[in-house]
Amino acid sequence: METEFTLNGHAEVVDAPDHELLIDTLRARMRLTGTKRSCDVEICGACTVLRDGQAISACTTLTADVDGADVVTVEGLADGDELHPVQQAFVDHSAAQCGFCTPGMVMSVVALCLEYPDADEERIKEYLSSTLCRCTGYVKIIEAAQQALEQM
Amino acid sequence: MGPNEAGQRRQRKDIIDKVTGRARYTSDLEVPGMAFARLVRSKVAHGAIRNIDTSAALALPGVVCVVTAKDFEHLDMYYGESVLDQPFLSVDRVRYIGEPFAGVVAETQEIADRAAELVRLEVEELPILENAAAAMHAETLIHPERPADPELANVCSRSVFEYGDVDRALAEAVYVHEATYTFPAVYHYAMEPHAYLAEWTSAGLDMWAGTQQPHKVRADLARIFGVPHNQVRVRVPYVGGGYGSKGQAKYEPVTAAMALVAQRPVRLVNSINESFHTVIRHAAVVTMRTGIGADGRIIARDSQVVYDTGAYADKGPRVARKGAYRSAGPYSIPNSRAVGIAVYSNRVPAGAFRGFSTPQVVWAGESAVDEIARHLKMSPLEYRKRFLTERGEPFLGDDAPMDADLPQGLQLAADAIGWDQPRPPGRGRGVGSGVKDGGGGAARVEAEVHLHRDGSVEVVASTIELGQGPQTAYAQIAADGLRARFEDVRVRAVDTWGQRFDPGTNASRSTISVGSAVYDAACQVYAQVCDAAEQVMGTSQDLRLDGPDVVAGGQRKPFVEVLAEVRRLQPDWLGSVSAIGVQDTTKGDGPLGYSSSFYEVGHSAVEVEVDPETGVLTLVKCASVADVGFAINPEGCEGQDEGSTVMGLGHTLYEELEFNGPELINPSLVDYRVPRAEDLPHDFHTILLENRDGPGPFGSKGAGEGGTLGIAPAVANALEDATGVRIRDLPLTPERVWRALRAHEEAQQLNIAEDRS
Ligand code: FES
Ligand code: FES
């Protein structure tokens, strides 16, 4: 089945089986490996991408379900060497260790900034609870989110 | 000379790759002609293999090959850290649910997954030993070939540490406290599942692996496949978390075996469910008797720790040995006997996990000490401070002297939660301290520093970037040794081809061992540059490297010119502006066979609130003190301690692998609950203690595990402080707390009733 969508600003058409998951389309078909696979069950958030500005889990989304949508992955955030403010905030706060959660975390914070521009600490913690990190203990990620919210 | 770069907050070398999604992990790699693999895992816990039927899988279009142990009869299929008891595919028996007995290679991952479901295993079922308690007294043996223990069945290893006269001291004690504490099996959940890519070429085996021990893996692969070390290349790109789960060989041998049969590059990427069935933390039962003298001092401790090591030894023997040894700490106890037993069972194998056997024994020891202080009507904080091992005192009988000020660290943690302030009603406070002999002892390691002609610096050191930050810390260390700029230094990713042997990235050992070798190498290169500058520029006063230039005695000259001139002036000038640094810690002895290189110390202090209606325990305040000696990268040290404390909160409050008999019933993130952002204590502090008393560069010590040690007992101690209820089993789930509160209330009512009657 053909799916037409915008991916990181470019028009794409993919011809994939009906049951193909967005995570496989991105990682295996488009070779965009920034989107990570971990839990496979929409708990960890490592595969978070934006669909029309909203955070979704690519591991439980059918590719067919992004037909006509605007999809942004972590690869689509920076403008050349110019980092997106959320990425810069993660850099400034050393908010990554192993980095495996980081693309999903960055995408979740982007979605948070769009959805709740005035989020306070409690809201940040609640929002980011659908994105797991096993390394950092979240402290520096929350600080990065606060900086991003201030700057965006 | 004091550090200049080290100690500064610096941008992580790996962070741009990581925030942009450009960082490559093994599970992202692809090479031309690559095929995809899936392992087929046993649904039976214990059985003798009768037949494996691969025909249906082989018939599926797109399947390249299906392998079983039969294909490798010419190889020694077994591996393990100290006991070679684990075959890379089941040979004649399966010993746990989830054990791989076949491997499928196919053109796509989807075909491999489908084919894996078509492979049939026929077994004759054997009696199931569902956990260590059952296995110790069973007639069936999981590894009949292993030497028998004189007392118990299915013992994988038994370690005994004894000094003083425990029996006499216990007899003389004015009070003997005895209790049993349990610690659940838990899972690392490194977010990147185990992943490997193997290819055989005319040069040998080329392997990409998410491993913490590439040199150990190389040795295993060389032995198993009968090839020399120089024909095994193990490369390690970024690794998505380890925490011990990616130590020693895991699926490297089976991936290489599949690639051998397929005659293609093969990539194996586990699902998280499979990684749950790969290695876990040992469930433990700790029984402790502690004898108290007339002055309140602990005069004796007798402990027995039983670790459930599952179906294969993995690192179990070492875990049990270290756990026994550490069970007497961190107090100064003159008489001690500690027995650590690793027991086989038909469960998922247990191995290394951050803290390495210590969280289990600290959970028991620091709960017990709190109970003792309360019995003696002493403040748990003051009691500890009085009897903690003092700086300079030999640790645990005759190990290296304590290198830390333990009471100072503990007080800092207590102060951070306002220990002396009045307690708000319904709240309780608790502390816990853990000491773990640090890694990095008993090894000679080397690292290289190369100064290129353009002034850029390359560090070659076999430490894996697992997120703990060696690429950044080593760049800081090298920049200091060379007096170069941080931004001009790069640290290479690990590759066993052309890089020096290292035992592994574990045990918080890298900074003090490999980091010291990096510093040594950088200082040697610095001396060479000074020598060249003196000959060419006539001075080496305050020499430093400023990008491409050498700056000394008020002069500035491009390094490339200094180098050319010194070689012209002195054709036999020996400086190669590269050096090999060495750190040798093989000397010394102690109870573990070598003296501890440093002590990793973690202190936790918490304030909790308990809801008596629901049993929900809320951490209001939490402070952790990491005694890092000197923080080379302060943000990195904080991040490590925050992460390890929150990981410790996991086993304290939420995490437990649940088994129905031998079957793991929650191998998914839906049912296995790890800490989330919303679980963070409202008031959460990490404090770095820097007394410059470690053996690493500038007085640094290893770090990153301490946070996991004291947190569980601190919370249980705070729970008793708040409610009067003592719980000796983890995790402290609402249900467990609620039941304990009910039982306590009922007992009190019974007492009141009895008093009345
Ligand atoms: S992999 Fe999609 S949420 Fe975990
Ligand atoms: S940085 Fe490793 S999981 Fe978040």
Coordinates of N, CA, C and O in Angstrom, one line a residue, chain A residues 41-130:
Chain A
V41 N 6.4 -1.6 23.1 CA 5.0 -1.6 23.5 C 4.5 -0.2 24.0 O 3.7 -0.1 24.9
E42 N 5.1 0.8 23.5 CA 4.6 2.2 23.7 C 4.7 2.6 25.2 O 3.9 3.3 25.8
I43 N 5.8 2.1 25.8 CA 6.0 2.5 27.2 C 7.3 3.4 27.3 O 7.3 4.4 28.1
C44 N 8.3 3.1 26.6 CA 9.6 3.7 26.8 C 9.8 5.0 26.1 O 10.6 5.9 26.5
G45 N 9.1 5.2 25.0 CA 9.3 6.5 24.3 C 10.5 6.7 23.5 O 10.7 7.7 22.9
A46 N 11.4 5.6 23.4 CA 12.6 5.8 22.6 C 12.3 6.0 21.1 O 13.1 6.5 20.4
C47 N 11.1 5.6 20.7 CA 10.8 5.7 19.3 C 9.9 6.9 19.0 O 9.2 7.0 17.9
T48 N 9.9 7.9 19.9 CA 8.9 9.0 19.8 C 9.3 9.9 18.5 O 10.4 10.3 18.4
V49 N 8.3 10.1 17.7 CA 8.4 11.1 16.6 C 7.2 12.0 16.7 O 6.3 11.8 17.4
L50 N 7.2 13.1 15.9 CA 6.1 14.0 15.8 C 5.2 13.7 14.6 O 5.7 13.5 13.5
R51 N 3.9 13.5 14.9 CA 3.0 13.5 13.7 C 2.1 14.7 13.9 O 1.4 14.8 14.9
D52 N 2.2 15.6 12.9 CA 1.4 16.8 13.0 C 1.6 17.5 14.3 O 0.7 18.0 14.9
G53 N 2.9 17.5 14.8 CA 3.2 18.3 16.0 C 2.9 17.5 17.3 O 3.2 18.0 18.3
Q54 N 2.4 16.3 17.2 CA 2.1 15.6 18.4 C 3.0 14.4 18.5 O 3.3 13.7 17.5
A55 N 3.4 14.1 19.8 CA 4.3 13.0 20.0 C 3.5 11.7 19.8 O 2.5 11.5 20.4
I56 N 4.1 10.8 19.0 CA 3.5 9.4 18.9 C 4.7 8.4 19.0 O 5.8 8.7 18.8
S57 N 4.3 7.2 19.3 CA 5.3 6.1 19.4 C 5.3 5.4 18.0 O 4.3 4.8 17.6
A58 N 6.5 5.4 17.4 CA 6.6 4.8 16.1 C 6.5 3.3 16.1 O 6.2 2.6 15.1
C59 N 6.7 2.7 17.3 CA 6.6 1.3 17.5 C 5.2 0.7 17.5 O 5.0 -0.5 17.3
T60 N 4.2 1.6 17.7 CA 2.9 1.1 17.7 C 2.0 1.8 16.7 O 0.8 1.8 16.7
T61 N 2.6 2.5 15.8 CA 1.9 3.3 14.8 C 2.1 2.6 13.4 O 3.3 2.4 13.0
L62 N 1.0 2.3 12.7 CA 1.2 1.8 11.4 C 1.6 2.9 10.4 O 1.2 4.0 10.5
T63 N 2.5 2.5 9.5 CA 2.9 3.5 8.5 C 1.7 4.1 7.8 O 1.7 5.3 7.5
A64 N 0.8 3.2 7.5 CA -0.4 3.7 6.8 C -1.1 4.8 7.6 O -1.8 5.7 7.0
D65 N -0.9 4.9 8.9 CA -1.6 5.9 9.7 C -0.9 7.2 9.6 O -1.4 8.2 10.3
V66 N 0.2 7.4 8.9 CA 0.8 8.7 8.8 C 0.5 9.3 7.4 O 1.0 10.3 7.0
D67 N -0.4 8.6 6.7 CA -0.8 9.0 5.3 C -1.3 10.5 5.4 O -2.1 10.8 6.2
G68 N -0.7 11.3 4.6 CA -1.1 12.7 4.6 C -0.6 13.6 5.7 O -0.8 14.8 5.8
A69 N 0.2 13.0 6.6 CA 0.6 13.7 7.8 C 2.0 14.3 7.6 O 2.7 14.0 6.7
D70 N 2.3 15.2 8.6 CA 3.7 15.8 8.6 C 4.4 15.1 9.7 O 4.1 15.2 10.9
V71 N 5.5 14.3 9.4 CA 6.2 13.6 10.4 C 7.6 14.2 10.6 O 8.3 14.5 9.6
V72 N 8.0 14.4 11.8 CA 9.3 14.9 12.1 C 10.0 13.9 13.0 O 9.5 13.5 14.0
T73 N 11.2 13.5 12.6 CA 12.1 12.6 13.5 C 13.2 13.5 14.0 O 13.4 14.6 13.6
V74 N 14.0 12.9 14.9 CA 15.1 13.6 15.5 C 16.1 14.2 14.4 O 16.7 15.2 14.6
E75 N 16.2 13.5 13.3 CA 17.1 13.9 12.2 C 16.6 15.2 11.6 O 17.3 15.9 10.9
G76 N 15.3 15.5 11.8 CA 14.7 16.7 11.1 C 14.7 17.9 12.0 O 14.2 19.0 11.6
L77 N 15.4 17.9 13.1 CA 15.3 19.1 14.0 C 16.3 20.1 13.7 O 16.0 21.3 13.7
A78 N 17.6 19.7 13.6 CA 18.6 20.7 13.5 C 18.6 21.3 12.1 O 18.2 20.6 11.1
D79 N 19.1 22.5 12.0 CA 19.2 23.1 10.7 C 20.7 23.2 10.3 O 21.4 24.0 10.8
G80 N 21.1 22.2 9.6 CA 22.6 22.1 9.4 C 23.3 21.8 10.7 O 22.9 20.9 11.5
D81 N 24.3 22.7 11.0 CA 25.0 22.5 12.3 C 24.2 23.3 13.4 O 24.7 23.3 14.6
E82 N 23.2 24.0 13.1 CA 22.5 24.8 14.0 C 21.5 23.9 14.8 O 20.5 23.4 14.2
L83 N 21.7 23.7 16.0 CA 20.9 22.8 16.8 C 19.5 23.4 17.1 O 19.4 24.6 17.2
H84 N 18.5 22.6 17.1 CA 17.2 23.0 17.6 C 17.4 23.4 19.1 O 18.2 22.8 19.8
P85 N 16.6 24.4 19.6 CA 16.8 24.9 21.0 C 16.6 23.7 22.0 O 17.3 23.7 23.0
V86 N 15.8 22.7 21.7 CA 15.7 21.6 22.6 C 17.0 20.8 22.6 O 17.5 20.4 23.7
Q87 N 17.5 20.6 21.4 CA 18.8 19.8 21.4 C 19.9 20.6 22.1 O 20.7 20.0 22.9
Q88 N 19.9 21.9 21.9 CA 20.9 22.8 22.5 C 20.8 22.7 24.1 O 21.8 22.6 24.8
A89 N 19.5 22.6 24.5 CA 19.3 22.6 26.0 C 19.9 21.2 26.5 O 20.4 21.2 27.6
F90 N 19.7 20.2 25.8 CA 20.2 18.9 26.2 C 21.8 18.9 26.3 O 22.4 18.4 27.1
V91 N 22.4 19.6 25.3 CA 23.8 19.8 25.3 C 24.2 20.6 26.5 O 25.2 20.2 27.2
D92 N 23.6 21.7 26.7 CA 24.0 22.6 27.8 C 23.9 21.9 29.2 O 24.6 22.3 30.1
H93 N 23.0 21.0 29.3 CA 22.8 20.4 30.7 C 23.3 19.0 30.7 O 23.1 18.3 31.7
S94 N 24.1 18.6 29.7 CA 24.6 17.2 29.7 C 23.5 16.2 30.0 O 23.7 15.3 30.8
A95 N 22.4 16.4 29.3 CA 21.2 15.6 29.6 C 21.2 14.3 28.9 O 20.1 13.7 28.7
A96 N 22.3 13.8 28.5 CA 22.4 12.4 27.9 C 23.6 11.7 28.4 O 24.6 12.3 28.7
Q97 N 23.4 10.4 28.6 CA 24.5 9.6 29.0 C 24.7 8.6 27.9 O 25.4 8.9 26.9
C98 N 24.1 7.4 28.0 CA 24.3 6.4 26.9 C 23.7 7.0 25.6 O 24.1 6.6 24.5
G99 N 22.7 7.8 25.7 CA 22.1 8.5 24.6 C 21.0 7.7 23.9 O 20.5 8.2 22.9
F100 N 20.8 6.5 24.3 CA 19.8 5.7 23.6 C 18.4 6.2 23.7 O 17.6 6.1 22.8
C101 N 18.1 6.8 24.9 CA 16.7 7.4 25.1 C 16.7 8.8 24.4 O 15.6 9.4 24.3
T102 N 17.8 9.4 24.2 CA 17.9 10.8 23.9 C 17.1 11.3 22.7 O 16.3 12.3 22.8
P103 N 17.1 10.6 21.5 CA 16.3 11.1 20.4 C 14.8 11.2 20.8 O 14.1 12.2 20.6
G104 N 14.3 10.1 21.5 CA 12.9 10.1 21.9 C 12.7 11.2 23.0 O 11.6 11.8 23.0
M105 N 13.6 11.3 23.9 CA 13.5 12.3 24.9 C 13.4 13.7 24.3 O 12.6 14.6 24.7
V106 N 14.3 14.0 23.3 CA 14.3 15.3 22.7 C 13.0 15.5 22.0 O 12.4 16.6 22.1
M107 N 12.5 14.5 21.3 CA 11.2 14.7 20.6 C 10.1 14.9 21.6 O 9.2 15.7 21.3
S108 N 10.1 14.2 22.7 CA 9.1 14.4 23.7 C 9.1 15.9 24.2 O 8.1 16.5 24.5
V109 N 10.3 16.4 24.4 CA 10.4 17.7 25.0 C 10.0 18.7 23.9 O 9.3 19.7 24.2
V110 N 10.3 18.5 22.7 CA 9.7 19.3 21.6 C 8.2 19.4 21.6 O 7.6 20.4 21.6
A111 N 7.6 18.2 21.8 CA 6.2 18.1 21.8 C 5.6 18.8 23.1 O 4.6 19.5 23.0
L112 N 6.3 18.6 24.2 CA 5.9 19.3 25.4 C 5.9 20.8 25.2 O 4.9 21.5 25.6
C113 N 6.9 21.3 24.6 CA 7.0 22.8 24.4 C 5.9 23.3 23.5 O 5.4 24.4 23.7
L114 N 5.5 22.4 22.5 CA 4.4 22.8 21.6 C 3.1 22.8 22.4 O 2.2 23.6 22.3
E115 N 2.9 21.7 23.2 CA 1.6 21.5 23.8 C 1.4 22.3 25.1 O 0.3 22.8 25.3
Y116 N 2.4 22.4 25.9 CA 2.3 23.1 27.2 C 3.5 24.1 27.3 O 4.4 23.9 28.1
P117 N 3.4 25.2 26.6 CA 4.5 26.1 26.6 C 4.8 26.7 28.0 O 5.8 27.2 28.3
D118 N 3.7 26.6 28.9 CA 3.9 27.2 30.2 C 4.1 26.1 31.3 O 4.0 26.3 32.5
A119 N 4.5 24.9 30.8 CA 4.6 23.8 31.8 C 5.5 24.1 33.0 O 6.6 24.7 32.8
D120 N 5.0 23.7 34.1 CA 5.9 23.9 35.3 C 6.5 22.5 35.6 O 6.4 21.6 34.8
E121 N 7.3 22.4 36.7 CA 8.1 21.2 36.9 C 7.2 20.0 37.0 O 7.6 18.9 36.5
E122 N 6.1 20.1 37.7 CA 5.2 18.9 37.9 C 4.7 18.5 36.5 O 4.7 17.3 36.2
R123 N 4.3 19.4 35.7 CA 3.8 19.1 34.3 C 4.9 18.4 33.5 O 4.7 17.5 32.8
I124 N 6.1 19.0 33.6 CA 7.3 18.4 32.9 C 7.5 16.9 33.3 O 7.6 16.0 32.4
K125 N 7.5 16.7 34.6 CA 7.7 15.3 35.1 C 6.6 14.4 34.6 O 6.9 13.3 34.2
E126 N 5.4 14.9 34.7 CA 4.3 14.1 34.3 C 4.4 13.8 32.8 O 4.2 12.6 32.4
Y127 N 4.6 14.8 32.0 CA 4.7 14.6 30.5 C 5.8 13.7 30.1 O 5.6 12.8 29.3
L128 N 6.9 13.8 30.8 CA 8.1 13.0 30.4 C 8.0 11.6 31.0 O 8.9 10.8 30.7
S129 N 7.0 11.3 31.8 CA 6.9 10.0 32.3 C 6.6 8.9 31.3 O 6.6 7.7 31.6
S130 N 6.2 9.4 30.1 CA 6.0 8.4 29.1 C 7.2 8.2 28.2 O 7.2 7.6 27.2

